[in-house]
């Protein structure tokens, strides 16, 4: 078990029911657990629709951390009419002149909807300052105001979840190299991706500031150890399902491995729980 944890780039003890979807008979186990969790997600969405709920799930993380794949598996069997995935590109000149949150507010969920942000307003805490796309003043204004913005979302009846997918530098290097070699994944490559390894330490510092300034009781950060894609996907699903009540829930299926998904704590910046 210690070897498994070492490969994942983390240390700690697994819960007693831990099963490894990357190990022996991993394909069958992964498909079985994925199916069971996707059934639970459909139950959740039926409940969201029936009770006019509004769910918003934000995914942030390193380039190549697995945001696309995780969102794809979560949304695969949800109702397309009430599910939206938001992955915004470069802002237009008009959008750069707007109130910063205005660009994102138009995509917030209405009643019966679940919205997934594949990167979000947190670009201003990470990508933009590292790549020189915003000023330090603009970043500071964002960090000072985003807690109030998210408090407003809660007041408007939106349930917000924030996940940060964390991988090691070696794993990121491997995945970016795989992208360059795979003709079906080359569309994912961008100037930001190409600079990811060069600016590894800069992104780490920006992430640490983001956590320290924007982790709050009303909008906490959940960190995902994502070196192992299958574990990460399944445990994000379990964690999300565990935090919401819905009709017909099979609670025993929604218990995440807390070595894989865990609430942020400032102490984790001082040890190896989060990749440096």
Tab-separated table of C-alpha atoms in Angstrom:
chain	number	residue	atom	x	y	z
A	1	UNK	CA	0.000	0.000	0.000
A	2	UNK	CA	2.845	2.384	0.759
A	3	UNK	CA	4.135	1.850	-2.783
A	4	UNK	CA	0.732	2.812	-4.172
A	5	UNK	CA	0.748	6.026	-2.193
A	6	UNK	CA	4.306	6.813	-3.238
A	7	UNK	CA	3.364	6.446	-6.892
A	8	UNK	CA	0.485	8.833	-6.332
A	9	UNK	CA	2.912	11.386	-4.929
A	10	UNK	CA	1.189	11.451	-1.545
A	11	UNK	CA	1.550	9.884	1.865
A	12	UNK	CA	-1.066	8.715	4.332
A	13	UNK	CA	-3.319	5.791	5.161
A	14	UNK	CA	-6.136	4.532	2.951
A	15	UNK	CA	-9.529	3.818	4.398
A	16	UNK	CA	-10.326	0.150	4.998
A	17	UNK	CA	-12.557	-0.155	1.937
A	18	UNK	CA	-9.986	1.178	-0.510
A	19	UNK	CA	-9.937	-0.581	-3.872
A	20	UNK	CA	-7.484	0.303	-6.599
A	21	UNK	CA	-9.038	0.846	-10.072
A	22	UNK	CA	-5.520	1.018	-11.494
A	23	UNK	CA	-4.441	-2.342	-10.073
A	24	UNK	CA	-5.280	-5.974	-10.831
A	25	UNK	CA	-8.601	-6.291	-12.700
A	26	UNK	CA	-8.571	-2.503	-12.752
A	27	UNK	CA	-10.607	-2.075	-15.941
A	28	UNK	CA	-13.538	-4.134	-14.689
A	29	UNK	CA	-13.485	-2.494	-11.264
A	30	UNK	CA	-13.260	0.989	-12.740
A	31	UNK	CA	-16.146	0.417	-15.156
A	32	UNK	CA	-18.323	-1.084	-12.431
A	33	UNK	CA	-17.721	1.745	-9.964
A	34	UNK	CA	-18.024	4.389	-12.678
A	35	UNK	CA	-21.412	2.984	-13.712
A	36	UNK	CA	-22.675	2.871	-10.115
A	37	UNK	CA	-21.622	6.464	-9.490
A	38	UNK	CA	-23.096	7.693	-12.766
A	39	UNK	CA	-26.417	6.128	-11.735
A	40	UNK	CA	-26.188	8.089	-8.471
A	41	UNK	CA	-25.433	11.271	-10.427
A	42	UNK	CA	-28.562	10.734	-12.528
A	43	UNK	CA	-30.575	10.363	-9.297
A	44	UNK	CA	-29.034	13.580	-8.042
A	45	UNK	CA	-29.916	15.429	-11.226
A	46	UNK	CA	-33.497	14.159	-11.145
A	47	UNK	CA	-33.729	15.574	-7.624
A	48	UNK	CA	-32.206	18.893	-8.738
A	49	UNK	CA	-34.797	19.156	-11.500
A	50	UNK	CA	-37.733	18.100	-9.297
A	51	UNK	CA	-36.851	20.612	-6.575
A	52	UNK	CA	-35.683	23.557	-8.719
A	53	UNK	CA	-32.200	23.446	-7.242
A	54	UNK	CA	-29.162	25.217	-8.689
A	55	UNK	CA	-25.738	23.545	-8.560
A	56	UNK	CA	-22.449	25.059	-9.658
A	57	UNK	CA	-19.225	23.035	-9.751
A	58	UNK	CA	-15.906	24.771	-10.414
A	59	UNK	CA	-12.843	22.810	-11.531
A	60	UNK	CA	-9.407	24.358	-11.307
A	61	UNK	CA	-5.919	22.851	-11.315
A	62	UNK	CA	-2.652	22.470	-13.121
A	63	UNK	CA	-2.594	22.170	-16.893
A	64	UNK	CA	-3.159	18.493	-17.802
A	65	UNK	CA	-4.483	17.726	-14.305
A	66	UNK	CA	-7.537	15.915	-15.713
A	67	UNK	CA	-10.313	18.507	-15.572
A	68	UNK	CA	-11.702	17.609	-19.015
A	69	UNK	CA	-11.842	13.885	-18.335
A	70	UNK	CA	-13.385	14.275	-14.892
A	71	UNK	CA	-16.138	16.588	-16.131
A	72	UNK	CA	-16.795	14.300	-19.106
A	73	UNK	CA	-17.432	11.292	-16.847
A	74	UNK	CA	-19.609	13.259	-14.431
A	75	UNK	CA	-21.844	14.710	-17.143
A	76	UNK	CA	-21.928	11.739	-19.523
A	77	UNK	CA	-25.453	10.600	-18.630
A	78	UNK	CA	-26.983	13.761	-17.181
A	79	UNK	CA	-29.863	15.535	-18.909
A	80	UNK	CA	-28.327	17.703	-21.654
A	81	UNK	CA	-31.103	20.278	-21.350
A	82	UNK	CA	-30.281	21.025	-17.715
A	83	UNK	CA	-26.513	20.470	-17.793
A	84	UNK	CA	-23.977	22.979	-19.077
A	85	UNK	CA	-20.186	22.872	-19.302
A	86	UNK	CA	-18.516	26.279	-19.433
A	87	UNK	CA	-14.953	26.502	-20.763
A	88	UNK	CA	-14.331	30.066	-21.833
A	89	UNK	CA	-11.566	31.165	-24.161
A	90	UNK	CA	-9.690	34.431	-24.327
A	91	UNK	CA	-11.927	37.425	-23.419
A	92	UNK	CA	-12.892	39.886	-26.139
A	93	UNK	CA	-11.968	43.561	-25.975
A	94	UNK	CA	-15.507	44.299	-24.827
A	95	UNK	CA	-15.331	41.676	-22.089
A	96	UNK	CA	-12.033	43.010	-20.783
A	97	UNK	CA	-13.745	46.379	-20.238
A	98	UNK	CA	-16.524	44.827	-18.117
A	99	UNK	CA	-16.734	44.191	-14.405
A	100	UNK	CA	-14.561	41.111	-14.083
A	101	UNK	CA	-17.297	38.751	-12.859
A	102	UNK	CA	-19.762	39.932	-15.502
A	103	UNK	CA	-18.346	37.561	-18.101
A	104	UNK	CA	-18.977	34.573	-15.849
A	105	UNK	CA	-22.277	35.623	-14.289
A	106	UNK	CA	-24.197	35.018	-17.507
A	107	UNK	CA	-23.394	31.304	-17.260
A	108	UNK	CA	-24.556	30.774	-13.680
A	109	UNK	CA	-27.199	28.053	-13.195
A	110	UNK	CA	-30.910	28.742	-13.227
A	111	UNK	CA	-33.373	26.512	-11.388
A	112	UNK	CA	-33.065	22.796	-12.299
A	113	UNK	CA	-29.570	23.245	-13.740
A	114	UNK	CA	-26.104	21.931	-12.950
A	115	UNK	CA	-23.282	24.005	-14.414
A	116	UNK	CA	-19.649	22.921	-14.556
A	117	UNK	CA	-16.890	25.478	-15.019
A	118	UNK	CA	-13.760	24.046	-16.632
A	119	UNK	CA	-11.628	26.871	-15.272
A	120	UNK	CA	-13.517	29.861	-13.987
A	121	UNK	CA	-13.126	33.331	-12.542
A	122	UNK	CA	-10.123	31.867	-10.719
A	123	UNK	CA	-8.117	32.450	-13.896
A	124	UNK	CA	-7.394	35.809	-12.304
A	125	UNK	CA	-5.767	34.103	-9.327
A	126	UNK	CA	-3.622	31.728	-11.377
A	127	UNK	CA	-3.142	31.823	-15.130
A	128	UNK	CA	-3.547	35.562	-15.649
A	129	UNK	CA	-0.967	36.862	-13.144
A	130	UNK	CA	1.556	34.124	-13.981
A	131	UNK	CA	1.288	34.732	-17.731
A	132	UNK	CA	1.133	38.522	-17.402
A	133	UNK	CA	-2.481	38.799	-18.562
A	134	UNK	CA	-3.509	41.006	-15.628
A	135	UNK	CA	-1.866	43.521	-13.336
A	136	UNK	CA	-1.025	42.923	-9.687
A	137	UNK	CA	-3.661	45.508	-8.803
A	138	UNK	CA	-6.290	43.580	-10.749
A	139	UNK	CA	-5.317	40.321	-9.066
A	140	UNK	CA	-5.458	41.911	-5.630
A	141	UNK	CA	-8.881	43.391	-6.342
A	142	UNK	CA	-10.085	39.930	-7.402
A	143	UNK	CA	-8.747	38.221	-4.284
A	144	UNK	CA	-10.327	40.868	-2.087
A	145	UNK	CA	-13.764	40.655	-3.722
A	146	UNK	CA	-14.271	37.020	-4.759
A	147	UNK	CA	-15.357	35.850	-1.261
A	148	UNK	CA	-18.185	38.401	-1.319
A	149	UNK	CA	-19.115	37.377	-4.876
A	150	UNK	CA	-19.386	33.739	-3.813
A	151	UNK	CA	-21.367	34.750	-0.734
A	152	UNK	CA	-23.817	36.411	-3.123
A	153	UNK	CA	-24.098	33.178	-5.116
A	154	UNK	CA	-25.026	31.334	-1.942
A	155	UNK	CA	-27.580	34.036	-1.128
A	156	UNK	CA	-29.108	33.548	-4.574
A	157	UNK	CA	-29.721	29.873	-3.842
A	158	UNK	CA	-26.751	28.510	-5.798
A	159	UNK	CA	-24.878	25.612	-4.211
A	160	UNK	CA	-21.195	26.016	-5.081
A	161	UNK	CA	-18.458	23.383	-5.046
A	162	UNK	CA	-14.817	24.201	-5.820
A	163	UNK	CA	-12.362	21.442	-6.748
A	164	UNK	CA	-8.651	21.873	-7.386
A	165	UNK	CA	-6.986	18.960	-9.217
A	166	UNK	CA	-3.422	18.597	-7.986
A	167	UNK	CA	-0.645	16.705	-9.790
A	168	UNK	CA	3.121	16.523	-9.395
A	169	UNK	CA	5.558	18.210	-11.761
A	170	UNK	CA	6.770	14.867	-13.138
A	171	UNK	CA	3.209	13.765	-13.861
A	172	UNK	CA	2.406	17.044	-15.603
A	173	UNK	CA	5.519	16.716	-17.761
A	174	UNK	CA	4.519	13.182	-18.763
A	175	UNK	CA	0.949	14.172	-19.648
A	176	UNK	CA	1.991	17.193	-21.687
A	177	UNK	CA	4.443	15.031	-23.626
A	178	UNK	CA	1.663	12.501	-24.262
A	179	UNK	CA	-0.530	15.287	-25.626
A	180	UNK	CA	2.132	16.325	-28.095
A	181	UNK	CA	2.429	12.760	-29.384
A	182	UNK	CA	-1.298	11.966	-29.565
A	183	UNK	CA	-2.929	13.432	-32.717
A	184	UNK	CA	-6.346	13.247	-31.028
A	185	UNK	CA	-5.227	15.401	-28.090
A	186	UNK	CA	-3.127	18.051	-29.793
A	187	UNK	CA	-6.078	20.452	-29.794
A	188	UNK	CA	-5.553	20.699	-26.033
A	189	UNK	CA	-2.108	22.254	-26.422
A	190	UNK	CA	-1.896	26.028	-25.983
A	191	UNK	CA	0.749	28.655	-25.211
A	192	UNK	CA	-0.315	28.390	-21.561
A	193	UNK	CA	0.290	24.629	-21.615
A	194	UNK	CA	3.692	25.105	-23.222
A	195	UNK	CA	4.689	27.467	-20.403
A	196	UNK	CA	3.293	25.299	-17.600
A	197	UNK	CA	6.512	23.517	-16.660
A	198	UNK	CA	8.643	26.629	-17.046
A	199	UNK	CA	6.372	28.490	-14.611
A	200	UNK	CA	5.756	25.579	-12.231
A	201	UNK	CA	7.017	27.461	-9.163
A	202	UNK	CA	5.108	30.617	-10.154
A	203	UNK	CA	1.879	28.639	-10.436
A	204	UNK	CA	2.552	27.027	-7.062
A	205	UNK	CA	2.930	30.416	-5.398
A	206	UNK	CA	-0.203	31.771	-7.107
A	207	UNK	CA	-2.174	28.672	-6.064
A	208	UNK	CA	-1.055	28.987	-2.455
A	209	UNK	CA	-2.166	32.621	-2.315
A	210	UNK	CA	-5.475	31.689	-3.939
A	211	UNK	CA	-6.137	29.005	-1.333
A	212	UNK	CA	-5.167	31.274	1.550
A	213	UNK	CA	-7.364	34.161	0.382
A	214	UNK	CA	-10.415	32.364	-1.049
A	215	UNK	CA	-10.961	29.262	1.099
A	216	UNK	CA	-14.013	30.119	3.202
A	217	UNK	CA	-16.744	28.365	5.150
A	218	UNK	CA	-19.350	29.367	2.586
A	219	UNK	CA	-17.110	28.383	-0.366
A	220	UNK	CA	-14.367	25.937	0.667
A	221	UNK	CA	-11.749	24.427	-1.620
A	222	UNK	CA	-11.566	20.664	-2.047
A	223	UNK	CA	-8.179	19.404	-3.226
A	224	UNK	CA	-7.948	16.293	-5.423
A	225	UNK	CA	-4.750	14.241	-5.621
A	226	UNK	CA	-5.021	13.553	-9.344
A	227	UNK	CA	-1.814	11.760	-10.322
A	228	UNK	CA	-3.943	8.670	-10.888
A	229	UNK	CA	-6.770	9.682	-13.194
A	230	UNK	CA	-9.210	6.898	-12.441
A	231	UNK	CA	-8.949	7.308	-8.684
A	232	UNK	CA	-9.379	11.049	-9.052
A	233	UNK	CA	-12.485	10.804	-11.230
A	234	UNK	CA	-14.245	8.261	-9.035
A	235	UNK	CA	-13.450	10.074	-5.824
A	236	UNK	CA	-14.548	13.480	-7.128
A	237	UNK	CA	-17.877	11.866	-7.984
A	238	UNK	CA	-18.121	10.276	-4.544
A	239	UNK	CA	-17.207	13.510	-2.810
A	240	UNK	CA	-19.729	15.568	-4.768
A	241	UNK	CA	-22.482	13.026	-4.131
A	242	UNK	CA	-21.589	12.781	-0.444
A	243	UNK	CA	-22.164	16.503	0.066
A	244	UNK	CA	-25.697	16.649	-1.331
A	245	UNK	CA	-28.914	14.988	-0.175
A	246	UNK	CA	-31.113	13.543	-2.903
A	247	UNK	CA	-33.915	11.009	-3.236
A	248	UNK	CA	-32.853	7.372	-3.502
A	249	UNK	CA	-29.247	7.981	-2.444
A	250	UNK	CA	-27.090	4.906	-1.782
A	251	UNK	CA	-24.864	6.428	0.855
A	252	UNK	CA	-22.416	3.518	0.923
A	253	UNK	CA	-21.440	4.282	-2.680
A	254	UNK	CA	-20.677	7.921	-1.952
A	255	UNK	CA	-17.851	7.618	0.568
A	256	UNK	CA	-14.692	9.221	-0.905
A	257	UNK	CA	-11.132	8.277	-0.090
A	258	UNK	CA	-9.921	11.212	2.010
A	259	UNK	CA	-6.361	10.613	0.838
A	260	UNK	CA	-7.599	11.494	-2.661
A	261	UNK	CA	-10.139	14.283	-2.005
A	262	UNK	CA	-9.787	16.464	1.065
A	263	UNK	CA	-10.710	19.916	2.309
A	264	UNK	CA	-7.931	22.454	2.050
A	265	UNK	CA	-6.022	23.252	5.212
A	266	UNK	CA	-3.158	25.801	5.418
A	267	UNK	CA	-0.998	23.128	7.067
A	268	UNK	CA	-0.966	21.196	3.791
A	269	UNK	CA	1.137	23.949	2.210
A	270	UNK	CA	3.906	23.105	4.677
A	271	UNK	CA	4.093	19.371	3.926
A	272	UNK	CA	3.825	17.163	0.853
A	273	UNK	CA	0.019	16.811	0.904
A	274	UNK	CA	-0.176	19.335	-1.960
A	275	UNK	CA	2.428	19.231	-4.755
A	276	UNK	CA	5.017	21.977	-4.516
